[in-house]
mmCIF file of C-alpha atoms in Angstrom:
data_model
loop_
_atom_site.group_PDB
_atom_site.id
_atom_site.type_symbol
_atom_site.label_atom_id
_atom_site.label_comp_id
_atom_site.label_asym_id
_atom_site.label_seq_id
_atom_site.Cartn_x
_atom_site.Cartn_y
_atom_site.Cartn_z
ATOM 1 C CA MET A 1 -5.697 -126.674 1.419
ATOM 2 C CA ASN A 2 -3.346 -129.501 2.262
ATOM 3 C CA PRO A 3 -2.236 -128.930 5.892
ATOM 4 C CA LYS A 4 1.337 -129.729 4.808
ATOM 5 C CA TYR A 5 1.370 -126.441 2.942
ATOM 6 C CA ALA A 6 -0.747 -124.433 5.371
ATOM 7 C CA SER A 7 2.182 -122.280 6.540
ATOM 8 C CA MET A 8 3.045 -121.471 2.927
ATOM 9 C CA HIS A 9 -0.075 -119.503 2.216
ATOM 10 C CA PRO A 10 1.034 -116.014 1.070
ATOM 11 C CA MET A 11 -1.242 -114.337 3.624
ATOM 12 C CA ASP A 12 0.506 -116.205 6.460
ATOM 13 C CA ASP A 13 4.093 -115.944 5.280
ATOM 14 C CA GLU A 14 4.659 -112.441 3.971
ATOM 15 C CA LYS A 15 7.858 -111.849 5.966
ATOM 16 C CA ARG A 16 10.030 -114.920 6.153
ATOM 17 C CA PRO A 17 13.344 -114.496 7.981
ATOM 18 C CA PRO A 18 16.424 -115.452 5.928
ATOM 19 C CA THR A 19 17.906 -118.874 6.546
ATOM 20 C CA PRO A 20 21.704 -119.012 7.066
ATOM 21 C CA PHE A 21 23.602 -120.505 4.144
ATOM 22 C CA ILE A 22 27.060 -122.013 4.587
ATOM 23 C CA LEU A 23 29.453 -122.173 1.640
ATOM 24 C CA ASP A 24 31.345 -125.359 2.430
ATOM 25 C CA THR A 25 32.598 -126.430 -1.002
ATOM 26 C CA THR A 26 34.801 -125.195 -3.849
ATOM 27 C CA PRO A 27 34.512 -125.308 -7.644
ATOM 28 C CA ARG A 28 37.128 -128.072 -7.740
ATOM 29 C CA GLU A 29 35.205 -130.145 -5.191
ATOM 30 C CA ILE A 30 31.977 -129.664 -7.133
ATOM 31 C CA TYR A 31 33.781 -130.734 -10.309
ATOM 32 C CA GLU A 32 35.173 -133.819 -8.600
ATOM 33 C CA GLY A 33 31.702 -134.690 -7.313
ATOM 34 C CA LEU A 34 30.319 -134.427 -10.837
ATOM 35 C CA ASP A 35 33.252 -136.343 -12.274
ATOM 36 C CA ARG A 36 32.385 -139.463 -10.283
ATOM 37 C CA TYR A 37 29.039 -139.800 -12.039
ATOM 38 C CA VAL A 38 29.418 -137.956 -15.355
ATOM 39 C CA ILE A 39 31.858 -139.460 -17.853
ATOM 40 C CA GLY A 40 33.620 -137.104 -20.262
ATOM 41 C CA GLN A 41 32.416 -133.508 -20.787
ATOM 42 C CA THR A 42 35.350 -132.046 -18.846
ATOM 43 C CA ARG A 43 34.742 -128.455 -19.903
ATOM 44 C CA ALA A 44 31.003 -128.704 -19.268
ATOM 45 C CA LYS A 45 31.597 -130.056 -15.750
ATOM 46 C CA ARG A 46 34.029 -127.229 -15.011
ATOM 47 C CA THR A 47 31.547 -124.676 -16.351
ATOM 48 C CA MET A 48 28.715 -126.078 -14.224
ATOM 49 C CA ALA A 49 30.946 -126.225 -11.135
ATOM 50 C CA VAL A 50 31.840 -122.542 -11.481
ATOM 51 C CA ALA A 51 28.213 -121.560 -12.181
ATOM 52 C CA ALA A 52 27.000 -123.478 -9.118
ATOM 53 C CA TYR A 53 29.717 -122.000 -6.897
ATOM 54 C CA ASN A 54 28.952 -118.447 -8.033
ATOM 55 C CA HIS A 55 25.246 -119.125 -7.541
ATOM 56 C CA MET A 56 25.853 -120.127 -3.922
ATOM 57 C CA LYS A 57 28.018 -117.054 -3.342
ATOM 58 C CA ARG A 58 25.185 -114.926 -4.666
ATOM 59 C CA ILE A 59 22.796 -116.526 -2.192
ATOM 60 C CA MET A 60 25.210 -115.703 0.634
ATOM 61 C CA ASN A 61 25.779 -112.134 -0.540
ATOM 62 C CA PRO A 62 22.580 -110.936 -2.181
ATOM 63 C CA GLY A 63 22.849 -107.680 -4.042
ATOM 64 C CA GLU A 64 22.178 -106.096 -7.370
ATOM 65 C CA ALA A 65 25.846 -106.371 -8.385
ATOM 66 C CA ALA A 66 25.811 -110.164 -8.140
ATOM 67 C CA ARG A 67 24.571 -111.451 -11.488
ATOM 68 C CA LYS A 68 22.582 -114.658 -11.459
ATOM 69 C CA SER A 69 24.364 -117.588 -13.145
ATOM 70 C CA ASN A 70 21.490 -119.152 -15.057
ATOM 71 C CA VAL A 71 22.781 -121.676 -17.596
ATOM 72 C CA LEU A 72 22.054 -122.633 -21.196
ATOM 73 C CA MET A 73 23.208 -126.174 -22.070
ATOM 74 C CA VAL A 74 23.730 -127.079 -25.721
ATOM 75 C CA GLY A 75 24.571 -130.613 -26.767
ATOM 76 C CA PRO A 76 23.446 -133.599 -28.846
ATOM 77 C CA THR A 77 20.968 -136.213 -27.680
ATOM 78 C CA GLY A 78 22.407 -138.535 -25.063
ATOM 79 C CA SER A 79 25.410 -136.331 -24.248
ATOM 80 C CA GLY A 80 24.427 -136.039 -20.583
ATOM 81 C CA LYS A 81 22.661 -132.690 -20.199
ATOM 82 C CA THR A 82 19.913 -133.910 -17.873
ATOM 83 C CA HIS A 83 22.271 -136.296 -16.079
ATOM 84 C CA LEU A 84 24.732 -133.482 -15.403
ATOM 85 C CA ALA A 85 22.033 -131.205 -13.954
ATOM 86 C CA ARG A 86 20.551 -134.007 -11.839
ATOM 87 C CA THR A 87 23.993 -134.958 -10.510
ATOM 88 C CA LEU A 88 24.753 -131.330 -9.648
ATOM 89 C CA ALA A 89 21.527 -131.061 -7.648
ATOM 90 C CA ARG A 90 22.285 -134.307 -5.821
ATOM 91 C CA TYR A 91 25.834 -133.201 -4.957
ATOM 92 C CA LEU A 92 24.608 -129.840 -3.608
ATOM 93 C CA SER A 93 21.609 -131.467 -1.852
ATOM 94 C CA LEU A 94 19.187 -129.204 -3.713
ATOM 95 C CA PRO A 95 15.740 -130.113 -5.048
ATOM 96 C CA ILE A 96 15.443 -130.161 -8.816
ATOM 97 C CA ALA A 97 12.452 -130.024 -11.148
ATOM 98 C CA ILE A 98 13.003 -131.393 -14.656
ATOM 99 C CA VAL A 99 10.428 -129.983 -17.063
ATOM 100 C CA ASN A 100 9.939 -129.994 -20.819
ATOM 101 C CA ALA A 101 9.516 -126.607 -22.476
ATOM 102 C CA THR A 102 7.127 -128.037 -25.079
ATOM 103 C CA GLU A 103 4.504 -128.762 -22.397
ATOM 104 C CA TYR A 104 3.989 -125.065 -21.686
ATOM 105 C CA THR A 105 1.885 -122.522 -23.540
ATOM 106 C CA GLU A 106 1.642 -118.773 -23.715
ATOM 107 C CA ALA A 107 -0.509 -117.252 -20.968
ATOM 108 C CA GLY A 108 -4.164 -117.255 -21.931
ATOM 109 C CA TYR A 109 -4.096 -120.555 -23.823
ATOM 110 C CA TYR A 110 -5.127 -123.936 -22.507
ATOM 111 C CA GLY A 111 -2.109 -125.734 -21.110
ATOM 112 C CA LYS A 112 0.557 -125.195 -18.493
ATOM 113 C CA ASP A 113 1.614 -121.676 -17.574
ATOM 114 C CA VAL A 114 5.331 -121.263 -16.900
ATOM 115 C CA GLU A 115 4.703 -120.726 -13.180
ATOM 116 C CA ILE A 116 3.955 -124.457 -12.993
ATOM 117 C CA MET A 117 7.711 -125.017 -13.380
ATOM 118 C CA VAL A 118 8.214 -123.553 -9.924
ATOM 119 C CA SER A 119 5.281 -125.569 -8.620
ATOM 120 C CA GLU A 120 7.074 -128.690 -9.878
ATOM 121 C CA LEU A 121 10.113 -127.618 -7.874
ATOM 122 C CA LEU A 122 7.977 -127.089 -4.774
ATOM 123 C CA PHE A 123 6.626 -130.612 -5.239
ATOM 124 C CA ALA A 124 10.165 -132.008 -5.661
ATOM 125 C CA ALA A 125 11.132 -130.247 -2.424
ATOM 126 C CA GLU A 126 8.221 -131.992 -0.672
ATOM 127 C CA GLY A 127 6.648 -128.641 0.149
ATOM 128 C CA ASP A 128 9.761 -127.151 1.759
ATOM 129 C CA LEU A 129 9.477 -123.533 0.655
ATOM 130 C CA ARG A 130 12.966 -122.444 1.644
ATOM 131 C CA ALA A 131 14.522 -125.404 -0.137
ATOM 132 C CA THR A 132 12.416 -124.550 -3.191
ATOM 133 C CA GLU A 133 13.734 -120.994 -3.218
ATOM 134 C CA ARG A 134 17.283 -122.333 -3.583
ATOM 135 C CA GLY A 135 16.540 -125.232 -5.892
ATOM 136 C CA ILE A 136 17.159 -125.906 -9.576
ATOM 137 C CA VAL A 137 14.675 -125.839 -12.446
ATOM 138 C CA PHE A 138 15.942 -127.737 -15.493
ATOM 139 C CA ILE A 139 14.038 -126.760 -18.652
ATOM 140 C CA ASP A 140 14.689 -129.291 -21.397
ATOM 141 C CA GLU A 141 13.906 -128.942 -25.120
ATOM 142 C CA ILE A 142 14.317 -125.164 -24.999
ATOM 143 C CA ASP A 143 15.292 -125.277 -28.681
ATOM 144 C CA LYS A 144 11.837 -126.633 -29.556
ATOM 145 C CA ILE A 145 10.229 -123.305 -28.615
ATOM 146 C CA ALA A 146 12.561 -121.205 -30.739
ATOM 147 C CA ARG A 147 10.854 -118.460 -32.710
ATOM 148 C CA ARG A 148 10.540 -119.432 -36.369
ATOM 149 C CA SER A 149 9.589 -117.070 -39.147
ATOM 150 C CA ASP A 150 7.601 -119.642 -41.095
ATOM 151 C CA GLY A 151 4.334 -120.839 -39.622
ATOM 152 C CA ALA A 152 4.863 -124.281 -41.059
ATOM 153 C CA ARG A 153 7.644 -124.982 -38.572
ATOM 154 C CA THR A 154 5.273 -124.695 -35.615
ATOM 155 C CA GLY A 155 1.924 -125.248 -37.298
ATOM 156 C CA ALA A 156 0.652 -122.259 -35.347
ATOM 157 C CA SER A 157 -0.400 -120.241 -38.437
ATOM 158 C CA GLY A 158 0.694 -116.924 -36.971
ATOM 159 C CA ARG A 159 -0.106 -117.770 -33.357
ATOM 160 C CA ASP A 160 3.039 -118.552 -31.425
ATOM 161 C CA ILE A 161 1.283 -120.481 -28.645
ATOM 162 C CA GLY A 162 4.255 -122.636 -27.720
ATOM 163 C CA GLY A 163 7.158 -120.583 -29.075
ATOM 164 C CA GLU A 164 8.151 -116.994 -28.462
ATOM 165 C CA GLY A 165 5.280 -116.491 -26.022
ATOM 166 C CA VAL A 166 6.662 -119.264 -23.815
ATOM 167 C CA GLN A 167 10.123 -117.743 -24.095
ATOM 168 C CA GLN A 168 8.657 -114.461 -22.850
ATOM 169 C CA GLY A 169 7.014 -116.326 -19.969
ATOM 170 C CA ILE A 170 10.291 -118.002 -18.990
ATOM 171 C CA LEU A 171 11.995 -114.610 -19.226
ATOM 172 C CA LYS A 172 9.528 -113.239 -16.667
ATOM 173 C CA LEU A 173 10.480 -116.064 -14.300
ATOM 174 C CA LEU A 174 14.155 -115.230 -14.690
ATOM 175 C CA GLU A 175 13.540 -111.519 -14.123
ATOM 176 C CA SER A 176 11.065 -111.812 -11.248
ATOM 177 C CA ASN A 177 11.736 -111.647 -7.532
ATOM 178 C CA THR A 178 8.493 -113.283 -6.437
ATOM 179 C CA ILE A 179 5.715 -115.132 -8.195
ATOM 180 C CA PHE A 180 2.495 -116.841 -7.194
ATOM 181 C CA ALA A 181 2.759 -120.534 -8.060
ATOM 182 C CA PRO A 182 -0.102 -123.055 -7.856
ATOM 183 C CA ILE A 183 0.276 -125.414 -4.917
ATOM 184 C CA ASN A 184 -1.378 -128.398 -6.611
ATOM 185 C CA ILE A 185 0.423 -129.187 -9.883
ATOM 186 C CA THR A 186 -2.283 -131.695 -10.855
ATOM 187 C CA GLN A 187 -4.947 -128.965 -10.677
ATOM 188 C CA HIS A 188 -2.923 -125.947 -11.823
ATOM 189 C CA TRP A 189 -6.001 -124.416 -13.432
ATOM 190 C CA ASN A 190 -7.405 -123.881 -9.948
ATOM 191 C CA LYS A 191 -6.882 -120.159 -9.367
ATOM 192 C CA HIS A 192 -7.338 -120.219 -5.601
ATOM 193 C CA ASP A 193 -4.557 -122.191 -3.902
ATOM 194 C CA PHE A 194 -1.358 -120.362 -4.695
ATOM 195 C CA VAL A 195 1.860 -119.790 -2.774
ATOM 196 C CA LYS A 196 4.190 -116.818 -2.935
ATOM 197 C CA ILE A 197 7.706 -117.929 -3.899
ATOM 198 C CA ASP A 198 10.882 -115.879 -4.192
ATOM 199 C CA VAL A 199 12.519 -117.096 -7.418
ATOM 200 C CA SER A 200 15.523 -114.767 -7.330
ATOM 201 C CA ASN A 201 17.776 -117.531 -5.967
ATOM 202 C CA ILE A 202 16.408 -120.422 -8.020
ATOM 203 C CA LEU A 203 18.984 -121.620 -10.549
ATOM 204 C CA PHE A 204 17.421 -122.065 -13.993
ATOM 205 C CA ILE A 205 19.174 -124.397 -16.435
ATOM 206 C CA CYS A 206 17.802 -124.445 -19.985
ATOM 207 C CA ALA A 207 18.916 -127.172 -22.377
ATOM 208 C CA GLY A 208 18.466 -128.256 -25.961
ATOM 209 C CA THR A 209 20.113 -130.072 -28.842
ATOM 210 C CA PHE A 210 19.864 -127.194 -31.348
ATOM 211 C CA SER A 211 20.513 -129.920 -33.892
ATOM 212 C CA ASP A 212 20.423 -127.779 -37.046
ATOM 213 C CA ILE A 213 22.221 -124.709 -35.712
ATOM 214 C CA LYS A 214 25.129 -123.373 -37.757
ATOM 215 C CA LYS A 215 24.782 -125.697 -40.697
ATOM 216 C CA GLY A 216 28.322 -124.988 -41.809
ATOM 217 C CA ARG A 217 29.787 -126.736 -38.760
ATOM 218 C CA LEU A 218 31.252 -130.224 -38.933
ATOM 219 C CA LYS A 219 28.594 -132.731 -37.932
ATOM 220 C CA ASN A 220 28.154 -136.407 -37.326
ATOM 221 C CA ASP A 221 24.852 -138.247 -36.945
ATOM 222 C CA ILE A 222 24.161 -137.092 -33.389
ATOM 223 C CA GLY A 223 26.054 -133.852 -32.949
ATOM 224 C CA TYR A 224 28.991 -131.664 -33.800
ATOM 225 C CA LEU A 225 32.552 -132.879 -34.084
ATOM 226 C CA GLY A 226 35.919 -131.226 -34.519
ATOM 227 C CA GLU A 227 39.109 -133.077 -35.266
ATOM 228 C CA THR A 228 41.113 -131.111 -32.699
ATOM 229 C CA ALA A 229 40.486 -129.175 -29.490
ATOM 230 C CA GLU A 230 41.269 -125.972 -31.405
ATOM 231 C CA GLU A 231 38.597 -126.762 -34.000
ATOM 232 C CA LYS A 232 36.043 -127.465 -31.277
ATOM 233 C CA THR A 233 36.879 -124.149 -29.586
ATOM 234 C CA ALA A 234 36.589 -122.295 -32.892
ATOM 235 C CA MET A 235 33.181 -123.865 -33.497
ATOM 236 C CA ARG A 236 31.653 -122.867 -30.175
ATOM 237 C CA ILE A 237 28.142 -121.503 -30.421
ATOM 238 C CA SER A 238 27.807 -117.748 -30.030
ATOM 239 C CA THR A 239 24.921 -115.667 -28.746
ATOM 240 C CA GLY A 240 24.375 -114.516 -32.318
ATOM 241 C CA ASP A 241 24.017 -118.126 -33.478
ATOM 242 C CA LEU A 242 21.387 -118.782 -30.828
ATOM 243 C CA GLU A 243 19.531 -115.590 -31.664
ATOM 244 C CA ASP A 244 19.529 -116.531 -35.350
ATOM 245 C CA TYR A 245 18.188 -119.941 -34.375
ATOM 246 C CA GLY A 246 15.167 -118.324 -32.718
ATOM 247 C CA LEU A 247 15.862 -117.623 -29.041
ATOM 248 C CA ILE A 248 14.942 -114.079 -28.129
ATOM 249 C CA LYS A 249 17.751 -111.718 -27.167
ATOM 250 C CA GLU A 250 16.203 -110.877 -23.796
ATOM 251 C CA LEU A 251 16.100 -114.551 -22.771
ATOM 252 C CA LEU A 252 19.705 -115.113 -23.830
ATOM 253 C CA GLY A 253 20.679 -112.111 -21.732
ATOM 254 C CA ARG A 254 19.294 -113.897 -18.670
ATOM 255 C CA LEU A 255 21.267 -117.054 -19.474
ATOM 256 C CA PRO A 256 24.817 -115.725 -19.145
ATOM 257 C CA VAL A 257 26.499 -119.131 -18.851
ATOM 258 C CA CYS A 258 26.601 -121.213 -22.056
ATOM 259 C CA CYS A 259 27.654 -124.808 -21.450
ATOM 260 C CA GLU A 260 28.383 -126.895 -24.557
ATOM 261 C CA LEU A 261 28.529 -130.688 -24.423
ATOM 262 C CA ASP A 262 30.270 -132.789 -27.039
ATOM 263 C CA SER A 263 29.227 -136.088 -28.579
ATOM 264 C CA LEU A 264 30.448 -138.997 -26.469
ATOM 265 C CA THR A 265 33.261 -141.122 -27.866
ATOM 266 C CA ASP A 266 33.188 -144.921 -27.944
ATOM 267 C CA GLU A 267 35.682 -144.990 -25.083
ATOM 268 C CA GLU A 268 33.462 -142.725 -22.989
ATOM 269 C CA LEU A 269 30.399 -144.835 -23.737
ATOM 270 C CA ALA A 270 32.310 -147.927 -22.581
ATOM 271 C CA ARG A 271 33.283 -146.146 -19.363
ATOM 272 C CA ILE A 272 29.640 -145.187 -18.774
ATOM 273 C CA VAL A 273 28.778 -148.894 -18.765
ATOM 274 C CA THR A 274 31.291 -149.802 -16.055
ATOM 275 C CA GLU A 275 32.752 -146.886 -14.078
ATOM 276 C CA PRO A 276 30.186 -144.594 -12.352
ATOM 277 C CA PRO A 277 28.649 -145.643 -9.020
ATOM 278 C CA ASP A 278 25.299 -145.763 -10.832
ATOM 279 C CA SER A 279 26.629 -147.492 -13.962
ATOM 280 C CA LEU A 280 24.509 -149.866 -16.038
ATOM 281 C CA GLN A 281 26.752 -152.741 -15.016
ATOM 282 C CA LYS A 282 26.116 -152.101 -11.312
ATOM 283 C CA GLU A 283 22.416 -151.558 -11.959
ATOM 284 C CA TYR A 284 21.986 -154.981 -13.557
ATOM 285 C CA ASP A 285 24.278 -156.653 -11.022
ATOM 286 C CA GLU A 286 21.857 -155.503 -8.324
ATOM 287 C CA LEU A 287 18.870 -156.529 -10.422
ATOM 288 C CA PHE A 288 20.012 -160.167 -10.580
ATOM 289 C CA GLU A 289 21.441 -160.267 -7.067
ATOM 290 C CA PHE A 290 18.162 -161.673 -5.725
ATOM 291 C CA GLU A 291 18.630 -164.844 -7.809
ATOM 292 C CA ASN A 292 22.367 -164.910 -7.012
ATOM 293 C CA ILE A 293 23.186 -164.656 -10.728
ATOM 294 C CA LYS A 294 26.735 -163.409 -11.312
ATOM 295 C CA ILE A 295 27.374 -161.437 -14.478
ATOM 296 C CA SER A 296 30.825 -160.671 -15.876
ATOM 297 C CA TYR A 297 31.763 -158.758 -19.016
ATOM 298 C CA THR A 298 34.618 -159.211 -21.440
ATOM 299 C CA PRO A 299 36.140 -156.167 -23.194
ATOM 300 C CA GLU A 300 34.794 -157.544 -26.449
ATOM 301 C CA GLY A 301 31.299 -157.729 -24.981
ATOM 302 C CA ILE A 302 31.430 -154.113 -23.789
ATOM 303 C CA ASN A 303 32.753 -152.943 -27.158
ATOM 304 C CA ARG A 304 29.946 -154.776 -28.937
ATOM 305 C CA VAL A 305 27.343 -153.109 -26.716
ATOM 306 C CA VAL A 306 28.881 -149.718 -27.503
ATOM 307 C CA ALA A 307 28.940 -150.441 -31.241
ATOM 308 C CA ILE A 308 25.235 -151.319 -31.260
ATOM 309 C CA ALA A 309 24.384 -148.275 -29.126
ATOM 310 C CA ARG A 310 26.300 -146.102 -31.565
ATOM 311 C CA GLU A 311 24.061 -147.333 -34.388
ATOM 312 C CA LEU A 312 21.026 -146.008 -32.496
ATOM 313 C CA ASN A 313 22.420 -142.445 -32.711
ATOM 314 C CA THR A 314 21.119 -141.528 -29.249
ATOM 315 C CA GLY A 315 24.359 -141.317 -27.278
ATOM 316 C CA ALA A 316 24.312 -142.684 -23.744
ATOM 317 C CA ARG A 317 20.543 -143.269 -23.990
ATOM 318 C CA GLY A 318 21.251 -145.979 -26.528
ATOM 319 C CA LEU A 319 23.218 -147.964 -23.953
ATOM 320 C CA LYS A 320 20.117 -148.394 -21.792
ATOM 321 C CA SER A 321 18.115 -149.666 -24.767
ATOM 322 C CA VAL A 322 20.821 -152.187 -25.619
ATOM 323 C CA PHE A 323 20.993 -153.429 -22.016
ATOM 324 C CA GLU A 324 17.230 -153.877 -21.918
ATOM 325 C CA ASP A 325 17.467 -156.138 -24.969
ATOM 326 C CA LEU A 326 20.617 -157.824 -23.709
ATOM 327 C CA PHE A 327 19.014 -159.038 -20.494
ATOM 328 C CA HIS A 328 15.409 -159.412 -21.647
ATOM 329 C CA ASP A 329 15.541 -163.215 -21.792
ATOM 330 C CA LEU A 330 17.559 -163.521 -18.599
ATOM 331 C CA SER A 331 15.113 -161.279 -16.722
ATOM 332 C CA PHE A 332 12.217 -163.480 -17.822
ATOM 333 C CA GLU A 333 14.037 -166.698 -16.925
ATOM 334 C CA ALA A 334 15.941 -165.424 -13.875
ATOM 335 C CA PRO A 335 14.381 -167.828 -11.312
ATOM 336 C CA GLU A 336 15.474 -170.723 -13.544
ATOM 337 C CA HIS A 337 19.110 -169.567 -13.513
ATOM 338 C CA THR A 338 19.603 -169.121 -9.762
ATOM 339 C CA GLY A 339 23.266 -169.359 -8.783
ATOM 340 C CA GLU A 340 24.575 -169.339 -12.339
ATOM 341 C CA SER A 341 27.374 -167.212 -13.795
ATOM 342 C CA ILE A 342 26.813 -165.393 -17.075
ATOM 343 C CA VAL A 343 29.681 -164.127 -19.232
ATOM 344 C CA VAL A 344 28.705 -161.272 -21.548
ATOM 345 C CA ASP A 345 31.044 -161.438 -24.517
ATOM 346 C CA ASP A 346 30.515 -160.323 -28.102
ATOM 347 C CA LYS A 347 28.795 -163.607 -29.004
ATOM 348 C CA TYR A 348 26.379 -163.298 -26.061
ATOM 349 C CA VAL A 349 25.542 -159.734 -27.127
ATOM 350 C CA ASP A 350 24.891 -160.706 -30.745
ATOM 351 C CA ALA A 351 22.711 -163.621 -29.630
ATOM 352 C CA HIS A 352 20.483 -161.562 -27.334
ATOM 353 C CA VAL A 353 20.221 -158.046 -28.781
ATOM 354 C CA ILE A 354 17.562 -157.595 -31.438
ATOM 355 C CA ARG A 355 18.808 -155.389 -34.260
#
């Protein structure tokens, strides 16, 4: 066993004393912290801020009456689900494991058991067991393991290896107090080196696009749209919708907070390019800083980038693809342009982005 984890062996750590937890933030402060990095999605940020705050209160005052605030995120591709969860973990200084539900199989089949999700969190926490027990597990693509009545949808021919069985496994994680998680995530089939982890205070966030849910709703190419705030409210996804889609009722009962994200507008996509501390503009400014290349953007250039990203139908993810194309030539020739100034206008974008 790796000596770094020696003290975590279940035989040596049966009775761990509680670690004091100080609640030194408010829902509004959490929201403001998220707002610096996450553009748009006002309601989703408020929902996550409240869920995180209630989660911390539960840690401070454990008891059966305090219901765990596990979250289900629903939103189109590129709307910021993963980014929102990652930003929340960074603001709260909590470790986070980002896993894909499609990588896991029902117990007894070859593949990853759901306990590996917690092992991933232990790895993200660099072996700190107490930090792990307060961390966040983000389970993406939860909609891809929805139970479907027709075998053709999963190709499982009656065996639900990666569908309902995995949902049942995740449900056990949400219901459990303690589990035995493999220490080495690269050799999770090894049944000897396990660690006992209390998962009762781990925040689980499940997320998915649910792209074909409620077919009667207004849709655009990458998600759902309403003309007014009232229409969007009226079209919110219900528990019944999710159950009809294929998530089991028991799992939905352990995900009491439903957080819906909307498709990003062109204005929001433009703000993503320039405003956040980790914006694409700042990222590429730093990238070319070594060669002392100065890059400036005109409003027309930003709007052109957004227009091309919109054509990709992948939300904010499309912006990164466009920027990779936009600066491909400059990255290759950077040492030859030392000290130069580059103006990114609509003509520069059209000349350098392959479409």
